């Protein structure tokens, strides 16, 4: 019997790109030192840049340097089950004792970052993170996905026709859980759990403005797949 060749995995952002995207779209973070744990809310990319300045660890640590961790939680913008998609921790040292009420930005010498997802944990070093870029959809993703759910919910199940292998029957709900320059991820929810299905875009996006056309291309393919299914069934 001929063995089946496994389907190639849909392209995904690298761990470093994923971390960059989480930082770019973060609205809050937790600052952790050996003395305190501080929640920073209403965070924007500009506010993050003003709060801390990440630099490579390139000077000797002095007695006043404070070990520090910046913790970020990536939450799906749609009301899916298990909304936490990733956790990012950036670790390093400050060049002066950390003060949450400091009027000026705090300088942090970067050591490494950790990405935790449902697939596991990955540690990313300075060289890889320095050359990575945030996904072009990172700051637009929430608006795109909520628009799809709120205004075009009937189109989401249509995309399931492109998922291979086909999802197990009996799904209670399907919602988009993520989108990036390489594709869109659907969360298929059942009574006792869920599974994620990733659909790659026809081509890699270079800007957020290209996302609409790529999603339309997937929907067109899904409609064609549905039409072929009816023909083969004699409808």
Short mmCIF file of C-alpha atoms in Angstrom, two decimals:
data_model
loop_
_atom_site.label_atom_id
_atom_site.label_comp_id
_atom_site.label_asym_id
_atom_site.label_seq_id
_atom_site.Cartn_x
_atom_site.Cartn_y
_atom_site.Cartn_z
CA UNK A 1 0.00 0.00 0.00
CA UNK A 2 1.37 3.39 -0.96
CA UNK A 3 2.08 5.65 1.98
CA UNK A 4 0.61 9.11 1.92
CA UNK A 5 3.00 12.06 1.76
CA UNK A 6 2.23 14.47 4.61
CA UNK A 7 1.00 17.90 3.61
CA UNK A 8 3.58 20.68 4.02
CA UNK A 9 3.03 22.89 7.04
CA UNK A 10 1.50 26.28 6.34
CA UNK A 11 4.10 29.03 6.71
CA UNK A 12 4.15 30.82 10.05
CA UNK A 13 6.00 33.72 11.66
CA UNK A 14 9.27 32.80 13.34
CA UNK A 15 9.49 32.89 17.13
CA UNK A 16 11.37 36.19 16.93
CA UNK A 17 8.75 37.70 14.60
CA UNK A 18 6.00 36.54 16.91
CA UNK A 19 7.69 38.21 19.88
CA UNK A 20 8.15 41.43 17.92
CA UNK A 21 4.47 41.38 16.98
CA UNK A 22 3.35 40.84 20.58
CA UNK A 23 5.46 43.80 21.70
CA UNK A 24 4.16 46.00 18.88
CA UNK A 25 0.50 45.33 19.70
CA UNK A 26 0.74 45.19 23.51
CA UNK A 27 -1.71 47.28 25.54
CA UNK A 28 -0.27 46.37 28.92
CA UNK A 29 2.69 44.67 30.56
CA UNK A 30 3.90 43.56 33.96
CA UNK A 31 7.29 44.76 35.21
CA UNK A 32 8.87 42.32 37.64
CA UNK A 33 11.96 42.92 39.79
CA UNK A 34 13.18 41.23 42.96
CA UNK A 35 11.39 43.90 44.98
CA UNK A 36 8.13 44.65 43.19
CA UNK A 37 5.64 43.66 40.52
CA UNK A 38 4.08 46.59 38.64
CA UNK A 39 1.23 46.55 36.12
CA UNK A 40 1.59 49.05 33.28
CA UNK A 41 -1.70 49.57 31.44
CA UNK A 42 -2.85 51.60 28.46
CA UNK A 43 0.39 50.75 26.77
CA UNK A 44 1.10 51.61 23.14
CA UNK A 45 4.21 50.98 21.07
CA UNK A 46 5.16 54.62 21.64
CA UNK A 47 4.48 54.34 25.37
CA UNK A 48 6.54 51.15 25.54
CA UNK A 49 9.43 52.94 23.85
CA UNK A 50 9.10 55.74 26.40
CA UNK A 51 8.87 53.42 29.38
CA UNK A 52 11.88 51.24 28.62
CA UNK A 53 14.70 51.40 26.13
CA UNK A 54 15.90 47.92 25.22
CA UNK A 55 19.61 47.63 24.52
CA UNK A 56 21.90 44.61 24.18
CA UNK A 57 23.78 43.52 27.29
CA UNK A 58 27.10 45.16 26.51
CA UNK A 59 28.40 46.64 29.78
CA UNK A 60 29.49 45.07 33.04
CA UNK A 61 26.81 44.93 35.69
CA UNK A 62 27.26 47.31 38.57
CA UNK A 63 25.99 47.00 42.14
CA UNK A 64 23.02 49.26 41.33
CA UNK A 65 21.85 47.20 38.35
CA UNK A 66 18.47 45.54 38.85
CA UNK A 67 17.45 42.23 37.27
CA UNK A 68 14.13 42.87 35.53
CA UNK A 69 11.51 41.02 33.53
CA UNK A 70 8.85 42.51 31.27
CA UNK A 71 5.87 40.19 30.86
CA UNK A 72 3.33 40.48 28.03
CA UNK A 73 0.17 38.45 27.40
CA UNK A 74 -1.15 38.07 23.86
CA UNK A 75 -4.95 37.67 23.94
CA UNK A 76 -7.14 36.81 20.95
CA UNK A 77 -9.41 39.76 20.00
CA UNK A 78 -12.33 37.42 19.21
CA UNK A 79 -14.47 35.62 21.83
CA UNK A 80 -12.90 32.20 21.32
CA UNK A 81 -12.39 29.54 23.96
CA UNK A 82 -8.97 29.85 25.66
CA UNK A 83 -8.19 33.38 24.47
CA UNK A 84 -4.56 33.56 25.64
CA UNK A 85 -2.51 32.89 22.51
CA UNK A 86 0.98 33.56 23.84
CA UNK A 87 3.03 34.93 26.71
CA UNK A 88 6.26 36.83 26.15
CA UNK A 89 8.88 37.53 28.82
CA UNK A 90 11.78 39.89 28.13
CA UNK A 91 14.57 39.64 30.68
CA UNK A 92 17.63 41.75 31.38
CA UNK A 93 19.02 44.35 33.76
CA UNK A 94 18.37 48.02 34.32
CA UNK A 95 21.28 50.44 34.39
CA UNK A 96 19.92 51.90 37.61
CA UNK A 97 17.57 50.70 40.37
CA UNK A 98 14.11 50.35 38.88
CA UNK A 99 11.47 52.85 39.97
CA UNK A 100 7.88 52.47 38.78
CA UNK A 101 7.27 56.21 39.31
CA UNK A 102 10.42 57.35 37.52
CA UNK A 103 9.58 60.37 35.32
CA UNK A 104 12.05 59.37 32.62
CA UNK A 105 12.30 56.14 30.66
CA UNK A 106 14.15 53.27 32.23
CA UNK A 107 17.08 51.79 30.30
CA UNK A 108 17.05 48.00 30.13
CA UNK A 109 19.97 45.94 28.86
CA UNK A 110 18.38 43.09 26.98
CA UNK A 111 19.44 39.51 27.68
CA UNK A 112 16.85 37.32 25.94
CA UNK A 113 13.13 36.80 25.38
CA UNK A 114 10.92 33.77 25.93
CA UNK A 115 7.80 32.90 23.94
CA UNK A 116 5.22 30.54 25.46
CA UNK A 117 2.43 29.17 23.28
CA UNK A 118 0.25 26.07 23.18
CA UNK A 119 2.98 24.46 21.06
CA UNK A 120 5.66 24.94 23.70
CA UNK A 121 8.29 27.40 24.92
CA UNK A 122 11.06 28.99 22.84
CA UNK A 123 13.96 31.19 23.92
CA UNK A 124 15.12 33.87 21.47
CA UNK A 125 18.45 35.63 21.73
CA UNK A 126 19.52 39.12 20.82
CA UNK A 127 20.90 38.41 17.34
CA UNK A 128 17.68 36.78 16.12
CA UNK A 129 15.39 39.34 17.74
CA UNK A 130 17.40 42.28 16.42
CA UNK A 131 16.90 41.23 12.81
CA UNK A 132 13.23 40.28 13.15
CA UNK A 133 10.36 42.61 12.32
CA UNK A 134 6.86 42.83 13.71
CA UNK A 135 4.20 41.43 11.40
CA UNK A 136 2.63 44.15 9.23
CA UNK A 137 -0.80 43.08 10.52
CA UNK A 138 0.19 43.15 14.21
CA UNK A 139 -1.51 46.43 15.10
CA UNK A 140 -4.39 45.97 12.64
CA UNK A 141 -5.21 42.35 13.51
CA UNK A 142 -7.73 43.05 16.28
CA UNK A 143 -9.80 45.38 14.11
CA UNK A 144 -9.68 43.01 11.14
CA UNK A 145 -10.81 39.94 13.08
CA UNK A 146 -13.56 41.68 15.05
CA UNK A 147 -14.87 43.19 11.79
CA UNK A 148 -14.93 39.74 10.21
CA UNK A 149 -16.85 38.29 13.18
CA UNK A 150 -19.23 41.21 13.73
CA UNK A 151 -20.06 42.06 10.11
CA UNK A 152 -19.32 38.92 8.06
CA UNK A 153 -19.81 36.01 10.46
CA UNK A 154 -21.48 33.94 7.76
CA UNK A 155 -18.25 33.85 5.77
CA UNK A 156 -16.13 32.22 8.49
CA UNK A 157 -17.64 28.69 8.25
CA UNK A 158 -17.16 28.90 4.49
CA UNK A 159 -13.40 28.92 5.01
CA UNK A 160 -13.61 25.52 6.71
CA UNK A 161 -14.09 23.99 3.27
CA UNK A 162 -10.41 24.66 2.61
CA UNK A 163 -9.15 22.89 5.73
CA UNK A 164 -7.29 19.64 5.02
CA UNK A 165 -7.78 17.17 6.48
CA UNK A 166 -11.40 18.17 6.96
CA UNK A 167 -12.39 19.00 10.55
CA UNK A 168 -14.13 16.36 12.62
CA UNK A 169 -17.93 16.74 12.34
CA UNK A 170 -19.88 18.15 15.27
CA UNK A 171 -18.31 21.60 15.63
CA UNK A 172 -20.38 24.00 17.70
CA UNK A 173 -18.68 27.14 16.53
CA UNK A 174 -15.84 28.36 14.33
CA UNK A 175 -14.16 31.74 14.77
CA UNK A 176 -10.97 33.37 13.48
CA UNK A 177 -8.39 33.38 16.27
CA UNK A 178 -5.37 34.95 14.51
CA UNK A 179 -4.19 36.46 11.26
CA UNK A 180 -0.70 37.38 10.13
CA UNK A 181 1.17 38.04 6.89
CA UNK A 182 1.25 34.33 6.07
CA UNK A 183 -2.36 33.30 6.69
CA UNK A 184 -5.40 33.11 8.94
CA UNK A 185 -6.03 30.67 11.78
CA UNK A 186 -9.52 29.38 12.59
CA UNK A 187 -10.51 27.93 15.94
CA UNK A 188 -13.01 25.08 15.61
CA UNK A 189 -14.79 24.55 18.92
CA UNK A 190 -16.46 21.32 20.03
CA UNK A 191 -18.36 20.41 23.16
CA UNK A 192 -15.28 18.99 24.85
CA UNK A 193 -12.43 20.98 23.33
CA UNK A 194 -11.20 22.79 20.26
CA UNK A 195 -8.72 22.56 17.42
CA UNK A 196 -7.00 25.20 15.31
CA UNK A 197 -6.82 25.12 11.51
CA UNK A 198 -4.41 27.36 9.62
CA UNK A 199 -5.09 28.53 6.06
CA UNK A 200 -2.12 30.07 4.21
CA UNK A 201 -2.64 33.11 2.01
CA UNK A 202 -1.86 32.72 -1.70
CA UNK A 203 1.17 34.95 -1.18
CA UNK A 204 3.05 36.60 1.68
CA UNK A 205 1.73 40.03 2.68
CA UNK A 206 3.99 43.05 2.68
CA UNK A 207 1.46 45.51 4.14
CA UNK A 208 -1.84 45.49 6.01
CA UNK A 209 -3.57 46.94 2.96
CA UNK A 210 -3.09 43.66 1.10
CA UNK A 211 -5.00 41.57 3.64
CA UNK A 212 -8.47 42.19 2.21
CA UNK A 213 -7.56 40.84 -1.21
CA UNK A 214 -5.90 37.77 0.29
CA UNK A 215 -8.94 36.91 2.42
CA UNK A 216 -11.18 37.40 -0.63
CA UNK A 217 -8.94 34.99 -2.55
CA UNK A 218 -9.42 32.35 0.18
CA UNK A 219 -13.19 32.88 0.13
CA UNK A 220 -13.21 32.53 -3.66
CA UNK A 221 -11.33 29.24 -3.37
CA UNK A 222 -13.76 28.05 -0.69
CA UNK A 223 -16.76 28.82 -2.90
CA UNK A 224 -15.16 26.95 -5.79
CA UNK A 225 -14.48 23.98 -3.52
CA UNK A 226 -18.13 24.00 -2.46
CA UNK A 227 -19.27 24.13 -6.10
CA UNK A 228 -17.05 21.20 -7.05
CA UNK A 229 -18.44 19.25 -4.11
CA UNK A 230 -22.00 19.76 -5.31
CA UNK A 231 -21.11 18.68 -8.84
CA UNK A 232 -19.41 15.51 -7.66
CA UNK A 233 -22.44 14.73 -5.49
CA UNK A 234 -24.75 15.18 -8.50
CA UNK A 235 -26.43 18.31 -7.18
#
